[in-house]
Short mmCIF file of C-alpha atoms in Angstrom, two decimals:
data_model
loop_
_atom_site.label_atom_id
_atom_site.label_comp_id
_atom_site.label_asym_id
_atom_site.label_seq_id
_atom_site.Cartn_x
_atom_site.Cartn_y
_atom_site.Cartn_z
CA MET A 963 0.00 0.00 0.00
CA ILE A 964 1.39 3.38 -1.07
CA PRO A 965 -0.44 6.27 0.64
CA GLY A 966 -0.87 9.71 -0.84
CA VAL A 967 -1.95 13.27 -0.31
CA ILE A 968 -5.18 14.17 1.43
CA SER A 969 -6.66 17.63 1.16
CA THR A 970 -8.75 18.40 4.21
CA GLY A 971 -8.91 22.04 5.10
CA LEU A 972 -6.42 24.84 5.18
CA LEU A 973 -3.23 22.96 4.40
CA SER A 974 -2.66 19.87 2.31
CA THR A 975 -2.55 17.21 5.00
CA LEU A 976 -1.20 13.76 4.42
CA PRO A 977 -1.99 10.34 5.87
CA GLN A 978 1.57 9.54 6.81
CA PHE A 979 2.92 10.77 10.11
CA VAL A 980 6.24 12.60 10.08
CA GLU A 981 8.25 12.21 13.28
CA SER A 982 11.12 14.29 14.60
CA TRP A 983 14.33 12.34 15.12
CA GLY A 984 16.58 15.33 15.68
CA THR A 985 18.53 15.53 18.93
CA GLY A 986 19.61 19.16 18.77
CA GLU A 987 18.53 21.75 21.30
CA LYS A 988 15.50 22.93 19.31
CA SER A 989 14.46 19.42 18.32
CA ARG A 990 14.90 17.60 21.62
CA PRO A 991 11.44 18.54 23.04
CA TYR A 992 9.87 16.96 19.95
CA PHE A 993 11.94 13.77 19.77
CA ARG A 994 9.74 11.06 18.18
CA LYS A 995 6.77 13.42 18.34
CA ARG A 996 4.68 13.43 15.20
CA LEU A 997 4.95 16.92 13.76
CA TRP A 998 2.52 16.06 10.99
CA GLY A 999 -0.61 14.00 11.44
CA SER A 1000 -1.28 14.11 15.17
CA TRP A 1001 -2.40 16.24 18.07
CA SER A 1002 1.29 16.92 18.71
CA MET A 1003 1.34 18.71 15.36
CA LEU A 1004 -1.63 20.89 16.26
CA ARG A 1005 -0.20 21.69 19.68
CA ALA A 1006 3.19 22.64 18.21
CA MET A 1007 1.55 24.79 15.53
CA VAL A 1008 -0.30 26.77 18.20
CA THR A 1009 2.30 27.02 20.96
CA ASP A 1010 5.59 27.07 19.02
CA ARG A 1011 4.70 28.11 15.49
CA ALA A 1012 8.18 29.26 14.40
CA THR A 1013 9.86 26.04 15.55
CA TRP A 1014 7.16 23.89 13.93
CA LYS A 1015 7.55 25.78 10.64
CA ALA A 1016 11.34 25.42 10.74
CA HIS A 1017 11.00 21.67 11.28
CA VAL A 1018 8.50 20.87 8.51
CA MET A 1019 10.26 22.93 5.81
CA LEU A 1020 13.15 21.36 3.94
CA ASP A 1021 16.37 23.17 3.16
CA LYS A 1022 15.58 25.46 0.25
CA GLU A 1023 18.78 24.84 -1.68
CA SER A 1024 19.35 21.11 -1.20
CA GLY A 1025 15.73 19.98 -0.73
CA LEU A 1026 17.00 17.81 2.15
CA ASP A 1027 17.10 18.16 5.94
CA PRO A 1028 17.91 21.63 7.27
CA PRO A 1029 20.97 21.75 9.55
CA GLY A 1030 20.21 20.24 12.97
CA ILE A 1031 16.71 19.02 12.03
CA LYS A 1032 15.68 15.47 11.16
CA LEU A 1033 12.11 14.46 10.31
CA ARG A 1034 11.29 11.00 9.02
CA ALA A 1035 8.12 9.23 7.90
CA ALA A 1036 6.62 6.95 10.53
CA GLN A 1037 6.45 3.33 9.44
CA GLY A 1038 4.00 0.46 9.65
CA PHE A 1039 0.22 0.35 9.56
CA ASP A 1040 0.00 2.96 12.33
CA ALA A 1041 1.48 5.49 9.90
CA THR A 1042 -1.59 5.40 7.65
CA ASP A 1043 -4.65 3.99 9.37
CA PHE A 1044 -5.69 7.22 11.16
CA PHE A 1045 -4.77 10.89 10.72
CA VAL A 1046 -5.78 12.00 14.20
CA THR A 1047 -7.81 9.98 16.68
CA GLY A 1048 -11.15 9.05 15.15
CA TYR A 1049 -10.29 10.25 11.62
CA TRP A 1050 -9.76 6.98 9.78
CA LEU A 1051 -7.81 6.71 6.56
CA TRP A 1052 -6.60 3.24 5.51
CA SER A 1053 -7.88 1.46 8.61
CA LYS A 1054 -11.02 0.07 6.92
CA ILE A 1055 -9.03 -1.26 3.97
CA ILE A 1056 -6.49 -2.89 6.30
CA GLU A 1057 -9.26 -4.47 8.38
CA ASN A 1058 -11.02 -5.82 5.29
CA LEU A 1059 -7.77 -7.25 3.91
CA ALA A 1060 -7.30 -9.03 7.24
CA SER A 1061 -10.71 -10.65 6.77
CA ILE A 1062 -9.38 -12.57 3.74
CA GLY A 1063 -6.14 -13.59 5.41
CA TYR A 1064 -3.72 -10.70 5.00
CA ASP A 1065 -1.55 -9.78 7.98
CA PRO A 1066 1.78 -8.00 8.65
CA THR A 1067 3.68 -10.87 7.04
CA SER A 1068 1.84 -10.50 3.72
CA ALA A 1069 0.85 -6.81 3.64
CA TYR A 1070 3.11 -3.78 3.82
CA THR A 1071 2.57 -0.03 4.02
CA ALA A 1072 5.23 1.82 2.03
CA SER A 1073 5.15 5.14 3.87
CA TYR A 1074 7.41 7.92 2.65
CA ASP A 1075 8.36 11.50 3.44
CA TRP A 1076 5.98 13.25 1.03
CA ARG A 1077 7.90 16.53 1.44
CA LEU A 1078 10.85 15.25 -0.60
CA ALA A 1079 11.23 15.48 -4.36
CA TYR A 1080 11.13 11.96 -5.76
CA GLN A 1081 14.84 11.66 -6.53
CA ASN A 1082 15.62 12.77 -2.96
CA LEU A 1083 13.42 10.00 -1.54
CA GLU A 1084 16.03 7.59 -2.83
CA LEU A 1085 19.04 9.82 -2.13
CA ARG A 1086 18.19 10.38 1.53
CA ASP A 1087 16.01 7.42 2.55
CA GLN A 1088 16.69 4.76 -0.11
CA TYR A 1089 12.91 4.55 -0.37
CA PHE A 1090 12.71 2.91 -3.78
CA SER A 1091 15.50 0.44 -2.97
CA ARG A 1092 13.65 -0.62 0.17
CA LEU A 1093 10.37 -0.99 -1.73
CA LYS A 1094 12.09 -3.05 -4.44
CA ASN A 1095 13.68 -5.34 -1.86
CA TYR A 1096 10.41 -5.84 0.00
CA ILE A 1097 8.53 -6.72 -3.18
CA GLU A 1098 11.21 -9.16 -4.32
CA THR A 1099 11.21 -10.84 -0.92
CA ALA A 1100 7.40 -11.07 -0.84
CA THR A 1101 7.31 -12.53 -4.35
CA LYS A 1102 9.98 -15.10 -3.51
CA LEU A 1103 8.39 -16.22 -0.22
CA SER A 1104 4.83 -16.47 -1.52
CA ASP A 1105 5.65 -17.55 -5.07
CA LYS A 1106 3.04 -15.00 -6.14
CA LYS A 1107 3.37 -11.57 -7.65
CA VAL A 1108 2.50 -8.47 -5.61
CA VAL A 1109 -0.54 -6.20 -5.82
CA LEU A 1110 0.25 -2.48 -5.38
CA VAL A 1111 -2.57 -0.35 -3.95
CA ALA A 1112 -1.91 3.40 -4.20
CA HIS A 1113 -3.95 6.49 -3.42
CA SER A 1114 -3.66 10.05 -4.80
CA MET A 1115 0.02 11.12 -4.84
CA GLY A 1116 0.92 7.50 -4.15
CA SER A 1117 -0.28 6.56 -7.64
CA GLN A 1118 2.16 9.05 -9.16
CA LEU A 1119 4.89 7.59 -6.96
CA ALA A 1120 4.05 4.06 -8.12
CA HIS A 1121 4.39 5.12 -11.77
CA TYR A 1122 7.77 6.72 -11.00
CA PHE A 1123 8.83 3.53 -9.17
CA PHE A 1124 8.03 1.41 -12.24
CA LYS A 1125 10.49 3.52 -14.22
CA TRP A 1126 13.14 3.73 -11.51
CA VAL A 1127 13.16 0.03 -10.62
CA GLU A 1128 13.89 -1.12 -14.16
CA ALA A 1129 16.35 1.63 -15.17
CA GLU A 1130 20.05 0.90 -15.49
CA GLY A 1131 22.01 2.90 -12.95
CA TYR A 1132 18.97 3.25 -10.68
CA GLY A 1133 16.97 0.17 -9.62
CA ASN A 1134 18.84 -2.05 -12.13
CA GLY A 1135 15.89 -4.44 -12.22
CA GLY A 1136 15.94 -4.73 -15.98
CA PRO A 1137 13.04 -4.58 -18.48
CA LYS A 1138 11.21 -7.64 -17.05
CA TRP A 1139 11.21 -6.67 -13.36
CA VAL A 1140 7.62 -5.39 -13.25
CA GLU A 1141 6.39 -8.32 -15.35
CA ASP A 1142 8.06 -10.76 -12.93
CA ASN A 1143 7.04 -9.07 -9.68
CA ILE A 1144 3.83 -7.01 -10.01
CA GLU A 1145 0.46 -8.68 -10.57
CA ALA A 1146 -1.71 -5.57 -10.46
CA PHE A 1147 -1.63 -1.85 -9.74
CA ILE A 1148 -4.76 -0.45 -8.07
CA ASN A 1149 -4.85 3.29 -8.71
CA ILE A 1150 -7.29 4.94 -6.25
CA SER A 1151 -8.15 8.58 -6.97
CA GLY A 1152 -4.75 8.97 -8.59
CA CYS A 1153 -3.78 12.50 -9.60
CA MET A 1154 -1.93 11.09 -12.60
CA LEU A 1155 -1.98 14.46 -14.39
CA GLY A 1156 -1.68 16.52 -11.22
CA ALA A 1157 -4.03 18.49 -8.99
CA VAL A 1158 -4.83 22.01 -10.16
CA LYS A 1159 -5.18 23.27 -6.58
CA GLY A 1160 -1.43 22.85 -6.27
CA VAL A 1161 -0.86 25.89 -8.49
CA PRO A 1162 -2.51 28.52 -6.24
CA ALA A 1163 -1.15 26.73 -3.16
CA VAL A 1164 2.45 27.44 -4.17
CA LEU A 1165 1.71 30.63 -6.13
CA SER A 1166 -0.18 32.54 -3.45
CA GLY A 1167 -0.68 30.22 -0.47
CA GLU A 1168 -4.37 29.81 -1.29
CA MET A 1169 -6.90 27.30 -2.54
CA LYS A 1170 -10.67 26.79 -2.43
CA ASP A 1171 -10.53 26.03 1.30
CA THR A 1172 -9.03 29.43 2.12
CA ALA A 1173 -10.80 31.49 -0.56
CA GLN A 1174 -14.25 30.57 0.72
CA LEU A 1175 -13.61 31.41 4.38
CA ASN A 1176 -15.57 34.28 5.85
CA ARG A 1177 -13.78 37.52 6.71
CA PHE A 1178 -13.43 36.71 10.40
CA ALA A 1179 -11.86 33.32 9.62
CA VAL A 1180 -9.54 34.88 7.03
CA TYR A 1181 -8.39 37.46 9.58
CA GLY A 1182 -7.62 34.74 12.11
CA LEU A 1183 -5.84 32.58 9.56
CA GLU A 1184 -3.67 35.46 8.34
CA LYS A 1185 -2.64 36.27 11.91
CA PHE A 1186 -1.75 32.63 12.51
CA PHE A 1187 -0.25 31.62 9.12
CA SER A 1188 -0.20 34.34 6.49
CA ARG A 1189 -0.44 33.69 2.76
CA GLU A 1190 3.30 34.29 2.57
CA ASP A 1191 3.90 31.69 5.29
CA ARG A 1192 1.67 29.14 3.58
CA ALA A 1193 3.24 29.64 0.13
CA GLU A 1194 6.74 29.42 1.60
CA ILE A 1195 5.95 26.19 3.45
CA MET A 1196 4.38 24.63 0.34
CA ARG A 1197 7.34 25.58 -1.86
CA ALA A 1198 9.81 24.20 0.67
CA MET A 1199 8.08 20.80 0.38
CA PRO A 1200 8.99 19.99 -3.25
CA GLY A 1201 7.28 16.63 -3.09
CA ILE A 1202 3.95 18.45 -3.12
CA SER A 1203 4.96 20.18 -6.36
CA SER A 1204 5.11 16.77 -8.03
CA MET A 1205 1.37 17.29 -8.40
CA LEU A 1206 1.57 20.45 -10.49
CA PRO A 1207 -0.61 19.75 -13.56
CA LYS A 1208 0.89 17.84 -16.48
CA GLY A 1209 0.07 17.89 -20.15
CA GLY A 1210 -0.04 21.65 -20.70
CA ASP A 1211 -2.57 23.14 -23.08
CA ALA A 1212 -3.10 19.84 -24.93
CA VAL A 1213 -4.83 18.48 -21.82
CA TRP A 1214 -6.04 21.54 -19.97
CA GLY A 1215 -6.98 23.78 -22.91
CA ASN A 1216 -6.14 27.26 -24.12
CA LEU A 1217 -7.75 30.63 -23.45
CA THR A 1218 -10.84 29.83 -25.53
CA TRP A 1219 -11.20 26.04 -25.30
CA ALA A 1220 -10.82 23.08 -22.96
CA PRO A 1221 -11.85 19.44 -23.45
CA ASP A 1222 -14.08 19.52 -20.36
CA ASP A 1223 -15.92 22.76 -21.21
CA LEU A 1224 -19.70 22.45 -20.91
CA PRO A 1225 -22.01 23.75 -23.67
CA SER A 1226 -23.46 26.28 -21.22
CA GLN A 1227 -20.09 27.83 -20.35
CA ASN A 1228 -19.35 31.38 -21.49
CA ILE A 1229 -15.74 31.33 -20.23
CA SER A 1230 -13.53 28.35 -21.00
CA ASN A 1231 -11.88 26.24 -18.32
CA GLY A 1232 -8.78 26.59 -20.46
CA ALA A 1233 -8.32 30.13 -19.16
CA PHE A 1234 -6.84 28.68 -16.00
CA ILE A 1235 -5.93 31.99 -14.36
CA LYS A 1236 -8.27 34.83 -15.22
CA PHE A 1237 -6.99 38.19 -14.02
CA THR A 1238 -9.27 40.92 -12.77
CA LYS A 1239 -8.15 44.47 -12.06
CA GLY A 1240 -6.12 44.48 -8.86
CA ASN A 1241 -4.72 47.11 -6.56
CA TYR A 1242 -2.62 49.75 -8.33
CA THR A 1243 -2.57 47.88 -11.65
CA GLU A 1244 -4.55 47.09 -14.76
CA ALA A 1245 -5.70 43.53 -15.31
CA HIS A 1246 -2.96 41.12 -16.42
CA ALA A 1247 -3.61 38.99 -19.52
CA ASN A 1248 -5.31 35.66 -18.77
CA LEU A 1249 -3.13 32.55 -18.64
CA SER A 1250 -3.55 28.99 -19.88
CA MET A 1251 -2.24 26.10 -17.79
CA SER A 1252 1.21 26.04 -19.41
CA GLU A 1253 1.42 29.84 -19.16
CA SER A 1254 0.38 29.65 -15.50
CA LEU A 1255 3.21 27.25 -14.67
CA ASP A 1256 5.67 29.54 -16.46
CA TYR A 1257 4.25 32.51 -14.55
CA LEU A 1258 4.62 30.62 -11.25
CA LEU A 1259 8.26 29.78 -11.88
CA GLU A 1260 9.14 33.21 -13.24
CA ASN A 1261 7.76 34.80 -10.08
CA SER A 1262 9.46 32.40 -7.67
CA ASP A 1263 12.80 32.42 -5.91
CA SER A 1264 15.65 30.71 -7.75
CA TRP A 1265 15.78 27.83 -5.26
CA PHE A 1266 12.17 26.86 -6.02
CA TYR A 1267 12.61 27.34 -9.78
CA ASN A 1268 15.71 25.14 -9.81
CA MET A 1269 14.16 22.41 -7.65
CA ILE A 1270 11.09 22.08 -9.89
CA ARG A 1271 13.07 22.14 -13.14
CA GLN A 1272 15.53 19.55 -11.82
CA SER A 1273 12.81 17.26 -10.45
CA TYR A 1274 9.78 17.28 -12.75
CA SER A 1275 8.52 17.77 -16.28
CA HIS A 1276 5.02 18.80 -17.37
CA GLY A 1277 4.84 18.33 -21.15
CA VAL A 1278 3.71 15.69 -23.64
CA ALA A 1279 5.88 13.27 -25.62
CA LEU A 1280 4.69 13.41 -29.23
CA SER A 1281 6.20 10.16 -30.53
CA SER A 1282 7.26 6.69 -29.44
CA ALA A 1283 10.87 7.65 -30.11
CA GLU A 1284 10.59 10.56 -27.69
CA VAL A 1285 9.02 8.29 -25.06
CA GLU A 1286 11.85 5.79 -25.38
CA ALA A 1287 14.44 8.56 -25.08
CA ASN A 1288 12.75 9.65 -21.85
CA GLU A 1289 13.48 6.25 -20.32
CA LYS A 1290 16.88 7.71 -19.39
CA ILE A 1291 15.60 11.03 -18.00
CA PRO A 1292 14.32 10.72 -14.38
CA GLN A 1293 12.53 14.10 -14.50
CA LYS A 1294 10.15 12.58 -17.07
CA TRP A 1295 9.26 9.49 -15.03
CA VAL A 1296 6.60 11.12 -12.86
CA ASN A 1297 4.70 12.28 -15.96
CA PRO A 1298 2.71 9.48 -17.67
CA LEU A 1299 2.43 11.66 -20.79
CA GLU A 1300 6.21 11.63 -21.23
CA SER A 1301 7.00 8.06 -20.18
CA ARG A 1302 5.50 4.68 -20.92
CA LEU A 1303 4.12 1.88 -18.82
CA PRO A 1304 6.47 -1.07 -18.21
CA LEU A 1305 6.81 -3.77 -20.85
CA ALA A 1306 4.66 -6.04 -18.71
CA PRO A 1307 1.86 -7.59 -20.78
CA SER A 1308 0.40 -9.53 -17.85
CA LEU A 1309 0.22 -6.45 -15.57
CA LYS A 1310 -3.29 -5.24 -14.80
CA ILE A 1311 -4.15 -1.64 -13.85
CA TYR A 1312 -7.39 -0.81 -12.05
CA CYS A 1313 -8.47 2.84 -11.88
CA PHE A 1314 -10.97 3.45 -9.08
CA TYR A 1315 -12.07 7.04 -8.39
CA GLY A 1316 -14.99 9.19 -7.33
CA ILE A 1317 -17.01 11.63 -9.43
CA GLY A 1318 -19.87 14.05 -8.89
CA LYS A 1319 -18.24 16.44 -6.42
CA PRO A 1320 -17.35 20.02 -7.48
CA THR A 1321 -13.58 20.24 -7.86
CA GLU A 1322 -11.24 23.19 -8.38
CA ARG A 1323 -10.59 23.77 -12.07
CA SER A 1324 -9.62 27.44 -12.62
CA TYR A 1325 -9.32 30.73 -10.74
CA TYR A 1326 -9.84 34.47 -10.81
CA PHE A 1327 -6.75 36.31 -9.58
CA HIS A 1328 -5.78 39.92 -9.19
CA GLU A 1329 -2.35 41.42 -8.97
CA ASN A 1330 -1.43 43.22 -5.81
CA LYS A 1331 1.53 45.55 -5.80
CA ASP A 1332 1.61 45.87 -2.01
CA PRO A 1333 5.29 46.60 -1.25
CA LEU A 1334 4.97 44.84 2.10
CA SER A 1335 3.93 41.54 0.50
CA ARG A 1336 6.30 38.99 -1.01
CA LEU A 1337 3.42 37.65 -3.14
CA ASN A 1338 2.21 39.78 -6.02
CA VAL A 1339 -1.08 37.97 -6.74
CA SER A 1340 -4.01 36.55 -4.80
CA ILE A 1341 -7.36 34.93 -5.57
CA ASP A 1342 -9.99 37.59 -6.20
CA THR A 1343 -12.61 36.36 -3.75
CA THR A 1344 -15.07 39.07 -4.85
CA VAL A 1345 -15.81 37.27 -8.14
CA GLY A 1346 -19.06 35.31 -8.30
CA GLY A 1347 -21.18 34.04 -11.15
CA GLU A 1348 -19.99 32.34 -14.36
CA GLY A 1349 -19.42 29.22 -12.31
CA SER A 1350 -17.21 31.06 -9.80
CA ASP A 1351 -17.60 30.96 -6.04
CA HIS A 1352 -15.29 33.45 -4.33
CA GLY A 1353 -12.97 33.43 -7.33
CA VAL A 1354 -12.78 29.62 -7.65
CA VAL A 1355 -14.34 27.86 -10.65
CA THR A 1356 -15.19 24.19 -10.18
CA ALA A 1357 -15.81 21.27 -12.54
CA GLU A 1358 -16.28 17.51 -12.37
CA GLY A 1359 -14.11 15.53 -9.99
CA ASP A 1360 -13.88 14.05 -6.50
CA GLY A 1361 -13.52 17.31 -4.58
CA THR A 1362 -9.70 17.33 -4.84
CA VAL A 1363 -8.64 15.78 -8.16
CA SER A 1364 -10.41 16.81 -11.35
CA LEU A 1365 -11.93 14.23 -13.67
CA LEU A 1366 -9.35 15.08 -16.35
CA SER A 1367 -6.49 14.12 -14.04
CA ALA A 1368 -8.09 11.06 -12.45
CA GLY A 1369 -9.63 9.67 -15.62
CA TYR A 1370 -7.76 10.59 -18.79
CA MET A 1371 -4.87 8.12 -18.58
CA CYS A 1372 -7.28 5.30 -17.71
CA ALA A 1373 -9.86 6.19 -20.37
CA LYS A 1374 -7.49 6.92 -23.24
CA GLY A 1375 -3.88 7.88 -22.42
CA TRP A 1376 -2.81 4.35 -21.53
CA ARG A 1377 -4.71 3.03 -24.53
CA LEU A 1378 -2.35 4.89 -26.89
CA LYS A 1379 0.42 2.58 -28.05
CA ARG A 1380 3.34 4.89 -27.28
CA PHE A 1381 2.34 5.12 -23.60
CA ASN A 1382 1.42 1.42 -23.32
CA PRO A 1383 3.37 -0.54 -25.96
CA ALA A 1384 2.95 -3.89 -24.16
CA GLY A 1385 -0.83 -3.63 -24.06
CA VAL A 1386 -1.20 -3.59 -20.25
CA LYS A 1387 -4.88 -4.15 -19.48
CA ILE A 1388 -6.71 -1.16 -17.95
CA LYS A 1389 -10.07 -1.18 -16.16
CA THR A 1390 -11.91 1.88 -14.89
CA TYR A 1391 -14.56 1.92 -12.18
CA GLU A 1392 -16.13 5.30 -11.36
CA MET A 1393 -18.06 5.82 -8.12
CA PRO A 1394 -20.55 8.71 -8.00
CA HIS A 1395 -20.59 10.83 -4.88
CA GLN A 1396 -23.80 9.95 -3.02
CA PRO A 1397 -23.14 11.14 0.53
CA GLY A 1398 -25.17 10.05 3.50
CA VAL A 1399 -27.22 12.86 5.02
CA PHE A 1400 -26.16 12.27 8.63
CA ASP A 1401 -22.57 11.08 8.12
CA ILE A 1402 -19.87 13.76 8.15
CA ARG A 1403 -17.53 11.38 6.27
CA GLY A 1404 -20.08 10.80 3.51
CA GLY A 1405 -21.24 7.31 4.42
CA PRO A 1406 -20.86 4.06 2.45
CA ASN A 1407 -21.41 5.66 -0.98
CA THR A 1408 -19.17 8.71 -0.82
CA GLY A 1409 -17.00 9.61 -3.80
CA ASP A 1410 -14.90 12.15 -1.90
CA HIS A 1411 -11.17 11.99 -2.58
CA VAL A 1412 -10.33 10.99 1.00
CA ASP A 1413 -13.49 9.41 2.32
CA ILE A 1414 -13.70 7.02 -0.63
CA LEU A 1415 -11.09 4.94 1.23
CA GLY A 1416 -13.96 3.82 3.48
CA ARG A 1417 -16.52 3.31 0.71
CA GLN A 1418 -18.01 -0.17 0.73
CA LYS A 1419 -17.77 -0.66 -3.03
CA LEU A 1420 -14.14 0.43 -3.17
CA ASN A 1421 -13.23 -1.99 -0.39
CA GLU A 1422 -15.06 -4.77 -2.22
CA LEU A 1423 -13.15 -4.03 -5.45
CA ILE A 1424 -9.80 -3.99 -3.64
CA LEU A 1425 -10.56 -7.33 -1.97
CA ARG A 1426 -11.49 -8.90 -5.30
CA VAL A 1427 -8.18 -7.87 -6.85
CA ALA A 1428 -6.19 -8.87 -3.73
CA ALA A 1429 -7.93 -12.26 -3.74
CA GLY A 1430 -7.01 -12.87 -7.38
CA ASP A 1431 -10.48 -12.26 -8.77
CA GLY A 1432 -9.89 -8.90 -10.47
CA ASP A 1433 -10.74 -10.27 -13.92
CA SER A 1434 -14.39 -10.54 -12.87
CA ILE A 1435 -14.65 -6.75 -12.34
CA SER A 1436 -16.60 -5.01 -15.09
CA GLU A 1437 -15.90 -1.41 -16.03
CA ASN A 1438 -18.29 1.24 -14.74
CA ILE A 1439 -18.06 4.65 -16.41
CA GLU A 1440 -20.80 7.15 -15.54
CA SER A 1441 -19.11 10.48 -16.32
CA ASP A 1442 -18.31 12.05 -19.71
CA ILE A 1443 -14.65 11.03 -19.44
CA MET A 1444 -14.68 9.07 -22.71
CA ALA A 1445 -15.96 12.03 -24.75
CA ILE A 1446 -13.71 14.46 -22.85
CA SER A 1447 -10.69 12.24 -23.49
CA GLU A 1448 -11.39 12.20 -27.23
CA ARG A 1449 -11.24 16.01 -27.20
CA VAL A 1450 -7.82 16.07 -25.52
CA LYS A 1451 -5.30 17.03 -28.19
CA ILE A 1452 -2.99 14.05 -27.83
CA TYR A 1453 -2.98 11.54 -30.65
CA ASP A 1454 -1.36 8.20 -31.39
CA ASP A 1455 1.70 8.01 -33.67
#
């Protein structure tokens, strides 16, 4: 099981605990305290905000531990089953797997420090080497191939792992490693093409959760953690930036068109950032997705610019030859539109995700030339109408990941030969959001990005794959993802 990002409130929170293992003067009071994912985190944020901030941020130049500080991901099932007491995450899945015979000798939670850029996960923690060794050992002892179950960011990480593990000079597993060791990859709510809310999070320290707060709550939040604080923290966790949207204008549209535009729309989703007139300035020209990423990097400190350029890529490979060349470029491995699936014809991929919950898709911004602010833009929360609520425009998705990101690779991208030359079998099962009226977690039929982990149908599907009965699962597609995917401007060779 490879956990992922959860978005629940004012900061992107994650299901894996991060513990302090530093022994320096500032760190000693927090030794083995969980500074992310526990009441200790909340207490430290309130009573010792500066120290907490210094601990959770990575060194801006190296992307590794700051001097004198050492945080590490907690391990084992306890690292993912609950976020804080009573807020379950993977606990229902783990319990259901136990009901068909799985236990700590046959199931493993591959927790990781989600703050790190992917290449630094291996450099600092040997994460991918450890995962490779565990899978090889499990395959040898059971004489059966492994099922990977990943959620959200974890699905991106699994795709990167497939590339890393086989590459010469990296995992050195060779071109048949996935075929020999992985039976199936269950992709739950995977942000395979990114999460658009990551752009405003690192650009201005905002997202839907902050934009729609009332004025009193905004005042309190700004006094506690300002927009500048939030943007700085997000940028100094380059792992989060792995989820910046991929595919550029071919996937996300241009200023007048997007594949997921509705007939009733007057303003295209492709105009990802729409500028209104801000303080002391005329309105900036609107920006498409690719232009927005350029704008973000151009208006960022050099350390952030360099880390993103060295770690990730956001384009589209236009030919099989380009895809094959990317096999040797690690920055391309996190992007499924620039790298292919393994040459593993017996591998099966199951895409399970929720639909029917309004999800961030584009934004209204205004420029602010306040000389006292380090950020020169912010969401224009005064904009309503035209699908906007407090400057945030929503579209189809699971509340966190848009349908385009969760569904395109499953519906079409991995059905193009250059991204899937071995013909890996793909099945998609969509689950509409049908929340229970009296259940704050949505009940047994929720499609929410996080709460879907407890959905009865999802647990049933996981058990069927884990029990070796995945072939009996029939596809269930209830959204317009097939038609939307045909409108994406990516074509086979």
